[in-house]
PDB file of C-alpha atoms in Angstrom:
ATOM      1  CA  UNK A   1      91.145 109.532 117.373  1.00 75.00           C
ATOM      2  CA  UNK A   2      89.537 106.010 116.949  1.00 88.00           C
ATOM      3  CA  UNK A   3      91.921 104.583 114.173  1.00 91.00           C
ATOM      4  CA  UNK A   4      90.589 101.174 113.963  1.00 95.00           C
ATOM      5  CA  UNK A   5      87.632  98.859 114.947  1.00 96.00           C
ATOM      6  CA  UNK A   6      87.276  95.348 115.267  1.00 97.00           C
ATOM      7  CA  UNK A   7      84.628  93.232 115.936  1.00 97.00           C
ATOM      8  CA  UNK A   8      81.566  91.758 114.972  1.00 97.00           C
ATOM      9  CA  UNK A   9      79.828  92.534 112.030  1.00 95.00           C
ATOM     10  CA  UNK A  10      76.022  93.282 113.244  1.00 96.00           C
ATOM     11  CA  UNK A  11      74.253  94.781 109.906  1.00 93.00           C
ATOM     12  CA  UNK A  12      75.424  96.031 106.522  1.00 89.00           C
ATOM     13  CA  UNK A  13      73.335  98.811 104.250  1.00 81.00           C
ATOM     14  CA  UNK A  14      74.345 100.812 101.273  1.00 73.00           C
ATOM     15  CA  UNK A  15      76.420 103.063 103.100  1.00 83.00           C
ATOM     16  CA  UNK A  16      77.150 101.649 106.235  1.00 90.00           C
ATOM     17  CA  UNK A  17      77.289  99.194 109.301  1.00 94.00           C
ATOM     18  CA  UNK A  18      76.881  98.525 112.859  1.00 96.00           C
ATOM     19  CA  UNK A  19      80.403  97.275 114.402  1.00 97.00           C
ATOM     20  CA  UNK A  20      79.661  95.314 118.025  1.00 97.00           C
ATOM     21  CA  UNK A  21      83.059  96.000 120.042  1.00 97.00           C
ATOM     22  CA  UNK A  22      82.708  94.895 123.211  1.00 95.00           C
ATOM     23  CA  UNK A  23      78.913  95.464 123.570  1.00 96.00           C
ATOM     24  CA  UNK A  24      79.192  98.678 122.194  1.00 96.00           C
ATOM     25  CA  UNK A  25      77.638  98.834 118.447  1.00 97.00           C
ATOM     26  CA  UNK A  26      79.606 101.100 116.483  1.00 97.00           C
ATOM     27  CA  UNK A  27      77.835 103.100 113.240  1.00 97.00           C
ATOM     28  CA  UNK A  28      80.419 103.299 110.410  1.00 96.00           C
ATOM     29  CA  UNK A  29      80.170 104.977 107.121  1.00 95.00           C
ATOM     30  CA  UNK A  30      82.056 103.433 104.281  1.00 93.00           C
ATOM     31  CA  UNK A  31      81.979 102.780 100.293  1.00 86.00           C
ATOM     32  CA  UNK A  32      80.243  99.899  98.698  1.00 79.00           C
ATOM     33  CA  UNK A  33      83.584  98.615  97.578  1.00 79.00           C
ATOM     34  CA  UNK A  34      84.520  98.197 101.568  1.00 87.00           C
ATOM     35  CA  UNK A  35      80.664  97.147 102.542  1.00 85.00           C
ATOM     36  CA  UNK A  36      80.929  94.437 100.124  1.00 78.00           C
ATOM     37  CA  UNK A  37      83.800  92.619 101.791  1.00 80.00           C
ATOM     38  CA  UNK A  38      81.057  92.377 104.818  1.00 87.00           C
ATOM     39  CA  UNK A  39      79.101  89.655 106.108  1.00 89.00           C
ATOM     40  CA  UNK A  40      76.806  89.745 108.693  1.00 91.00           C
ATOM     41  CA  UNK A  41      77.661  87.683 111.721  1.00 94.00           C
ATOM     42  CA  UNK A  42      81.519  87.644 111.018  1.00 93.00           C
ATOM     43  CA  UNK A  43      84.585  89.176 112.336  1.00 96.00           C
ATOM     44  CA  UNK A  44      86.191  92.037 110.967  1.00 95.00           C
ATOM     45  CA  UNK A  45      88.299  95.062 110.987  1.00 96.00           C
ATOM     46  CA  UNK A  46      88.079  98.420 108.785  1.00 96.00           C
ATOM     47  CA  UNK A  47      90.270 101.651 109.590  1.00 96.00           C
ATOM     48  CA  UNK A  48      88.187 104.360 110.674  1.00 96.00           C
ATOM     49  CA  UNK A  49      88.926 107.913 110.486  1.00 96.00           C
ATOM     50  CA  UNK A  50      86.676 109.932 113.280  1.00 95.00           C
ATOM     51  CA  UNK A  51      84.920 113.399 112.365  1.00 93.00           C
ATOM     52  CA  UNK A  52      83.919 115.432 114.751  1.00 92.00           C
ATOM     53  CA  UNK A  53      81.549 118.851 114.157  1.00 89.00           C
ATOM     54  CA  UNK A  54      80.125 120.858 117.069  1.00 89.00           C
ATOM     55  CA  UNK A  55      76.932 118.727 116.636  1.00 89.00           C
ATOM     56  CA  UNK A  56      78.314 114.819 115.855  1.00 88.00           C
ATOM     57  CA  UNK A  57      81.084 112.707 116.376  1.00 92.00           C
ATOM     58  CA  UNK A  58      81.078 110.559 112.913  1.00 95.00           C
ATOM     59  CA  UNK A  59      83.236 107.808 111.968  1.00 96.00           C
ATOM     60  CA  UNK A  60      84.048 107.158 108.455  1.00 96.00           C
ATOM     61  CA  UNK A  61      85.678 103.276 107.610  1.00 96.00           C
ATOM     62  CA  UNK A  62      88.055 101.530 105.377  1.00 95.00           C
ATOM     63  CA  UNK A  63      89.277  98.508 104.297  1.00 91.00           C
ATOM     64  CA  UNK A  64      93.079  99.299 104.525  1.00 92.00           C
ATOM     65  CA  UNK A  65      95.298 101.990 106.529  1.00 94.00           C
ATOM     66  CA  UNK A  66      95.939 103.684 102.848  1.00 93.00           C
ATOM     67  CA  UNK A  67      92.562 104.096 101.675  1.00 94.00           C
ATOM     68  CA  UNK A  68      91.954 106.128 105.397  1.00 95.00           C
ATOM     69  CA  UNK A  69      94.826 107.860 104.633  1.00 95.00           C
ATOM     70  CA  UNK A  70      93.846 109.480 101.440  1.00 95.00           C
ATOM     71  CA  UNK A  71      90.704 109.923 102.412  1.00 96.00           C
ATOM     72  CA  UNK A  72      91.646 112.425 105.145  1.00 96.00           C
ATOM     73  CA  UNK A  73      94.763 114.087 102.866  1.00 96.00           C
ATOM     74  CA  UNK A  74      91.845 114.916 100.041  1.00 96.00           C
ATOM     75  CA  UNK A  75      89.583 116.778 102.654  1.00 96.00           C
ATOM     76  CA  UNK A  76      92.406 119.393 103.522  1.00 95.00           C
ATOM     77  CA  UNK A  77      91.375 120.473  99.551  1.00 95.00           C
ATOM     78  CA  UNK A  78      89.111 123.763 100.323  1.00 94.00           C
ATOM     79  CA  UNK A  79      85.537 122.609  99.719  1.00 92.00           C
ATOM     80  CA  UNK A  80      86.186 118.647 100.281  1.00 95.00           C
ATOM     81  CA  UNK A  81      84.683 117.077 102.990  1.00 94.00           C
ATOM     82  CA  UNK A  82      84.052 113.681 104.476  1.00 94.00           C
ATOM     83  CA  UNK A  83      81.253 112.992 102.481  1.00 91.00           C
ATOM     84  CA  UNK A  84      82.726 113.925  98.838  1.00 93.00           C
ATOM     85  CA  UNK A  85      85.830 112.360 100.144  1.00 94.00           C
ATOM     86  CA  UNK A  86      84.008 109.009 100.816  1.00 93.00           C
ATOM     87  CA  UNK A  87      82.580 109.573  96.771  1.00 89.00           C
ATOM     88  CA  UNK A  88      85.990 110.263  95.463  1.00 91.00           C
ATOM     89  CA  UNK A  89      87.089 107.085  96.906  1.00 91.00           C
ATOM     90  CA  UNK A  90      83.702 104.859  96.074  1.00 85.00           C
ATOM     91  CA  UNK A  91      85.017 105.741  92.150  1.00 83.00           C
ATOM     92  CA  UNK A  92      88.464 105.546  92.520  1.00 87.00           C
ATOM     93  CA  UNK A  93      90.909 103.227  94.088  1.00 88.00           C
ATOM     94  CA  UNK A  94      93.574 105.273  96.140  1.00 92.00           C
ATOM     95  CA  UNK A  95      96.098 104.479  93.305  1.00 91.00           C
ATOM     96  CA  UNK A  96      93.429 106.114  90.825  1.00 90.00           C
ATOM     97  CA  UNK A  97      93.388 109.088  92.923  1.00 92.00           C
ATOM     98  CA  UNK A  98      97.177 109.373  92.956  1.00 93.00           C
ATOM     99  CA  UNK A  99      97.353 109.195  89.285  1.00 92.00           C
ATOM    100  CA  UNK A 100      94.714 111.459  88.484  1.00 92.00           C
ATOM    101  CA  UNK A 101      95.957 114.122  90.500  1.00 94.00           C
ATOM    102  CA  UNK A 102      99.737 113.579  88.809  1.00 92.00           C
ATOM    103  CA  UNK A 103      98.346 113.599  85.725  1.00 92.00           C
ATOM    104  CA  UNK A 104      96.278 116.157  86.390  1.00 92.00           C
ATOM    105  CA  UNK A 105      93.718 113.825  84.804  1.00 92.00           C
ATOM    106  CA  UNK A 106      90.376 116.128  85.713  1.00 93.00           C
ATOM    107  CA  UNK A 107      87.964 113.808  83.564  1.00 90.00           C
ATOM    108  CA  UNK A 108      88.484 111.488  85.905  1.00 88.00           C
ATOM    109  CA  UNK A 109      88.205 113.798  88.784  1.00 92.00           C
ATOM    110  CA  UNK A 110      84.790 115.261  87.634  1.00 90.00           C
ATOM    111  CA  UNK A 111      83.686 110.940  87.163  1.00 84.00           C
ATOM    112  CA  UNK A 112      82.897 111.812  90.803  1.00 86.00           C
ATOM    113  CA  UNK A 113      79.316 112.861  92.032  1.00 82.00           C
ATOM    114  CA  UNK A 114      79.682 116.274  93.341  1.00 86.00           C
ATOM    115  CA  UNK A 115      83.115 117.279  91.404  1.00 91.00           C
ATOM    116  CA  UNK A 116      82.871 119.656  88.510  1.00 92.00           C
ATOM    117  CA  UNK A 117      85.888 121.024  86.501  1.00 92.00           C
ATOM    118  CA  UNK A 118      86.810 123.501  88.523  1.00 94.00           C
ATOM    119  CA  UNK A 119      86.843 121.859  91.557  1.00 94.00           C
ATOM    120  CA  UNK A 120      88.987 119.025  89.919  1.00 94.00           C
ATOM    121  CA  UNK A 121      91.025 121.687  88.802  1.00 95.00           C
ATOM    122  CA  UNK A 122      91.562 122.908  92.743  1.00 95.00           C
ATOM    123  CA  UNK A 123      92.075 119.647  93.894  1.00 96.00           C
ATOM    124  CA  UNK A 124      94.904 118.806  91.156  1.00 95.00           C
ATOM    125  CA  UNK A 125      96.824 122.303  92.534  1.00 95.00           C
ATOM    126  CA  UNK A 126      96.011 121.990  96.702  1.00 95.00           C
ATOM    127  CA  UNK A 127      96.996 118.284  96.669  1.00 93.00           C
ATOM    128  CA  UNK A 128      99.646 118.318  94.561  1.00 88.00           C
ATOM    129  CA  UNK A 129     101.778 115.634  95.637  1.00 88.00           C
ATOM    130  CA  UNK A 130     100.967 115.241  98.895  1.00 90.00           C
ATOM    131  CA  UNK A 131      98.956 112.084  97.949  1.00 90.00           C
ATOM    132  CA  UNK A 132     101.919 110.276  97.684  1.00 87.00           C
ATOM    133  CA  UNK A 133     103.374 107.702  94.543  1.00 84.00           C
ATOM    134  CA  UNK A 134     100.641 104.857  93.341  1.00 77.00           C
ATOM    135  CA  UNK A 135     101.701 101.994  95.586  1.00 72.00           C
ATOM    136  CA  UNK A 136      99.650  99.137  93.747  1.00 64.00           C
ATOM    137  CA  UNK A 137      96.928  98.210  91.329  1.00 52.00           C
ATOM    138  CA  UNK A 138      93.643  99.151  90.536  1.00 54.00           C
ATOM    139  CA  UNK A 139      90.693  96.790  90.588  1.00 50.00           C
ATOM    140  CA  UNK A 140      90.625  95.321  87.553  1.00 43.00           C
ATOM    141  CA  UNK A 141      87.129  95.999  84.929  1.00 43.00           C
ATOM    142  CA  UNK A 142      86.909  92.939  83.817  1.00 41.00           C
ATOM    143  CA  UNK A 143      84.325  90.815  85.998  1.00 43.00           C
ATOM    144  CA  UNK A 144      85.175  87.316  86.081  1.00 43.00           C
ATOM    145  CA  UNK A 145      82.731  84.408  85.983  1.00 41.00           C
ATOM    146  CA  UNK A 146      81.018  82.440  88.943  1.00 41.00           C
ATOM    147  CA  UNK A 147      78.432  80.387  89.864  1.00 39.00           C
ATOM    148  CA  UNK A 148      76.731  82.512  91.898  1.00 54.00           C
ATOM    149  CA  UNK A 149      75.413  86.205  90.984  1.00 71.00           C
ATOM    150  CA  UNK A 150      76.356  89.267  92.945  1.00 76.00           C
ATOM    151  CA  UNK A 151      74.572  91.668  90.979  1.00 79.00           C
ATOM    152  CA  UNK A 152      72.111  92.672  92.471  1.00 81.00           C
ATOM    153  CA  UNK A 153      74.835  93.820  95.609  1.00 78.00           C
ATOM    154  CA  UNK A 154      76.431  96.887  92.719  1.00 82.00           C
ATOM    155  CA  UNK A 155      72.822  97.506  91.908  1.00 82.00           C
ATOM    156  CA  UNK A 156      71.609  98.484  94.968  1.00 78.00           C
ATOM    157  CA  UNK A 157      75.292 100.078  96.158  1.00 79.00           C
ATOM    158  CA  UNK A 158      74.632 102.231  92.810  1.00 80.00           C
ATOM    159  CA  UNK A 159      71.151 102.960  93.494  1.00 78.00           C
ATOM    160  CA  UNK A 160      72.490 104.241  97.026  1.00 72.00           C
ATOM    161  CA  UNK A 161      74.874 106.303  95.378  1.00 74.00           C
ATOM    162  CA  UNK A 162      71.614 108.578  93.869  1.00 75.00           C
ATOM    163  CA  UNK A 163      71.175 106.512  90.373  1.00 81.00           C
ATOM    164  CA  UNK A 164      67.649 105.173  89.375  1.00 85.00           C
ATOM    165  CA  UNK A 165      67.284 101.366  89.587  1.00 81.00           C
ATOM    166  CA  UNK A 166      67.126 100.996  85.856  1.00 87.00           C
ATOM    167  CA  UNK A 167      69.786 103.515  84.970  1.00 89.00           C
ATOM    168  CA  UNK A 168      71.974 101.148  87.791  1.00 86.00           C
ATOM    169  CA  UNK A 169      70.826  97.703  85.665  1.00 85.00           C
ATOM    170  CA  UNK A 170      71.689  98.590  82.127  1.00 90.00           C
ATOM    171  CA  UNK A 171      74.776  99.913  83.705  1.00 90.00           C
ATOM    172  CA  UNK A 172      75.592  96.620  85.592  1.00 89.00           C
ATOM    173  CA  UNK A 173      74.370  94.653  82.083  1.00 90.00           C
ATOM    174  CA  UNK A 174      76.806  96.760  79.847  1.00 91.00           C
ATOM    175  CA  UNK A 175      79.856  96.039  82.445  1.00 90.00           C
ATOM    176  CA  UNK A 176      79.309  92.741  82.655  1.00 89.00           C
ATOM    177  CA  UNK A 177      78.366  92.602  78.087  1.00 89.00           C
ATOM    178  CA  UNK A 178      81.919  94.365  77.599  1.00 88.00           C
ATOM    179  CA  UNK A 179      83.626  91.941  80.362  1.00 84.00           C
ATOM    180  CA  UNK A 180      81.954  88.752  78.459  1.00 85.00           C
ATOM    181  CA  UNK A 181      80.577  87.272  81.137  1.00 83.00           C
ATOM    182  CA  UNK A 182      76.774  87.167  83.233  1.00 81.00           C
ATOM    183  CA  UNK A 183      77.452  87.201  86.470  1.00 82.00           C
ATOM    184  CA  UNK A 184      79.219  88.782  89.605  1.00 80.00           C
ATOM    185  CA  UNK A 185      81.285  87.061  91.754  1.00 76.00           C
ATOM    186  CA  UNK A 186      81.344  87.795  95.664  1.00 66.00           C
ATOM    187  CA  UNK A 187      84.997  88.613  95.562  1.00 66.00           C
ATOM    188  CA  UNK A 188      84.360  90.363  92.331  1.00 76.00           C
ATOM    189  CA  UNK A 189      81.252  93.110  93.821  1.00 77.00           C
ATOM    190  CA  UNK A 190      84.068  96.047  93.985  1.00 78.00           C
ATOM    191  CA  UNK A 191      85.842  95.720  90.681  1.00 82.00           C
ATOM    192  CA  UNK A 192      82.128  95.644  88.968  1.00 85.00           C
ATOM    193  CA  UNK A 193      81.102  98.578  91.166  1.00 84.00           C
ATOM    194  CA  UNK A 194      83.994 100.595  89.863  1.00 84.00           C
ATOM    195  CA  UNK A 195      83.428  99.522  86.377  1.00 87.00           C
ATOM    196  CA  UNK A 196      80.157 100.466  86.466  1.00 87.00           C
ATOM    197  CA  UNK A 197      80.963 104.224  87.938  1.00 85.00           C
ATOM    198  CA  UNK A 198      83.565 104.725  85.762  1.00 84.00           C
ATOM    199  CA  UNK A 199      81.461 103.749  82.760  1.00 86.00           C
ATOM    200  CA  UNK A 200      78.720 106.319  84.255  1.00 84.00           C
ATOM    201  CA  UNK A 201      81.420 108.913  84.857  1.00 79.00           C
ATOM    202  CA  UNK A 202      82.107 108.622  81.479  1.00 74.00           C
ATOM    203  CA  UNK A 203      78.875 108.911  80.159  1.00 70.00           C
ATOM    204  CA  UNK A 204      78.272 112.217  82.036  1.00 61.00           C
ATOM    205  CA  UNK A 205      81.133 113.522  80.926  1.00 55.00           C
TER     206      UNK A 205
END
């Protein structure tokens, strides 16, 4: 299993990037949250968790050991795979996860594209505890000020996530209007991001 990479940053999209390891340019799926710490040209390390079906050898990356972690203990859940795990994760921090599935908090299970009640419901009863205590803190809502404007970086990561440019806009307007402020900061891309789905989550609930 590849457990790591690190090296060069060659290209970011919505839902990936190209890792250069030695020469060797590595494709790597990941959230927006974990694409936004990305820059093009820099150095960097994610986790990587490596799926392998009888026709592809995928790998799926992180920014921290934990977030890998839970993202392969939710896909032993019957019906969860790599793909609605990497959703579950783009909406919830791993602490969000842990709590929701204590709680048994399934509105904010079903916040995720792809979950409806009962599958919340079976993923509250297979996981059970085996997610673990909350070890941290969540991202915080709130977006904080800066000079420079990151918005447009949680617009497109929400248009990649299947919303419509202007449904992804007034969301990004009415996080931003409840948080007081105009802009997004670059440090500030994933707490907005999560803001925003949770607000959408919320609305399709």
């Amino acid at each position: 299993m590849i457990a790591a990479l690190s090296g060069t940053v060659v290209s970011v999209s919505l839902d990936r990037l190209v890792l250069d390891v030695g020469g060797v340019g590595y494709l790597v799926h990941a959230t927006p949250a974990t694409l936004s710490s990305l820059r093009v040209g820099e150095q960097a390390r994610v986790a990587t968790s490596l799926v392998v079906r009888e026709d592809s050898m995928t790998l799926y990356g992180f920014g921290d050991d934990d977030e890998r972690e839970v993202f392969e203990t939710v896909q032993t859940v019957s019906g969860v795979g790599p793909r609605l795990a990497l959703a579950m994760l783009a909406v919830h921090t791993p602490d969000a996860l842990r709590r929701a599935v204590a709680g048994e908090d399934l509105a904010a299970l079903v916040r995720v594209p792809g979950i409806g009640r009962k599958g919340a419901q079976r993923i509250v009863l297979e996981l059970g505890d085996r997610l673990g205590p909350a070890t941290g803190s969540d991202d915080a809502a709130a977006v904080p000020a800066s000079a420079h404007d990151h918005r447009g970086q949680v617009v497109d990561a929400l248009v990649g996530l299947g919303w419509t440019a202007k449904v992804a806009d007034d969301t990004v307007d009415a996080v931003l209007d409840a948080a007081g402020e105009s802009t997004v900061a670059a440090d500030d891309v994933a707490g907005a991001l999560r803001a925003a789905l949770r607000l959408l989550g919320a609305q399709r609930g």
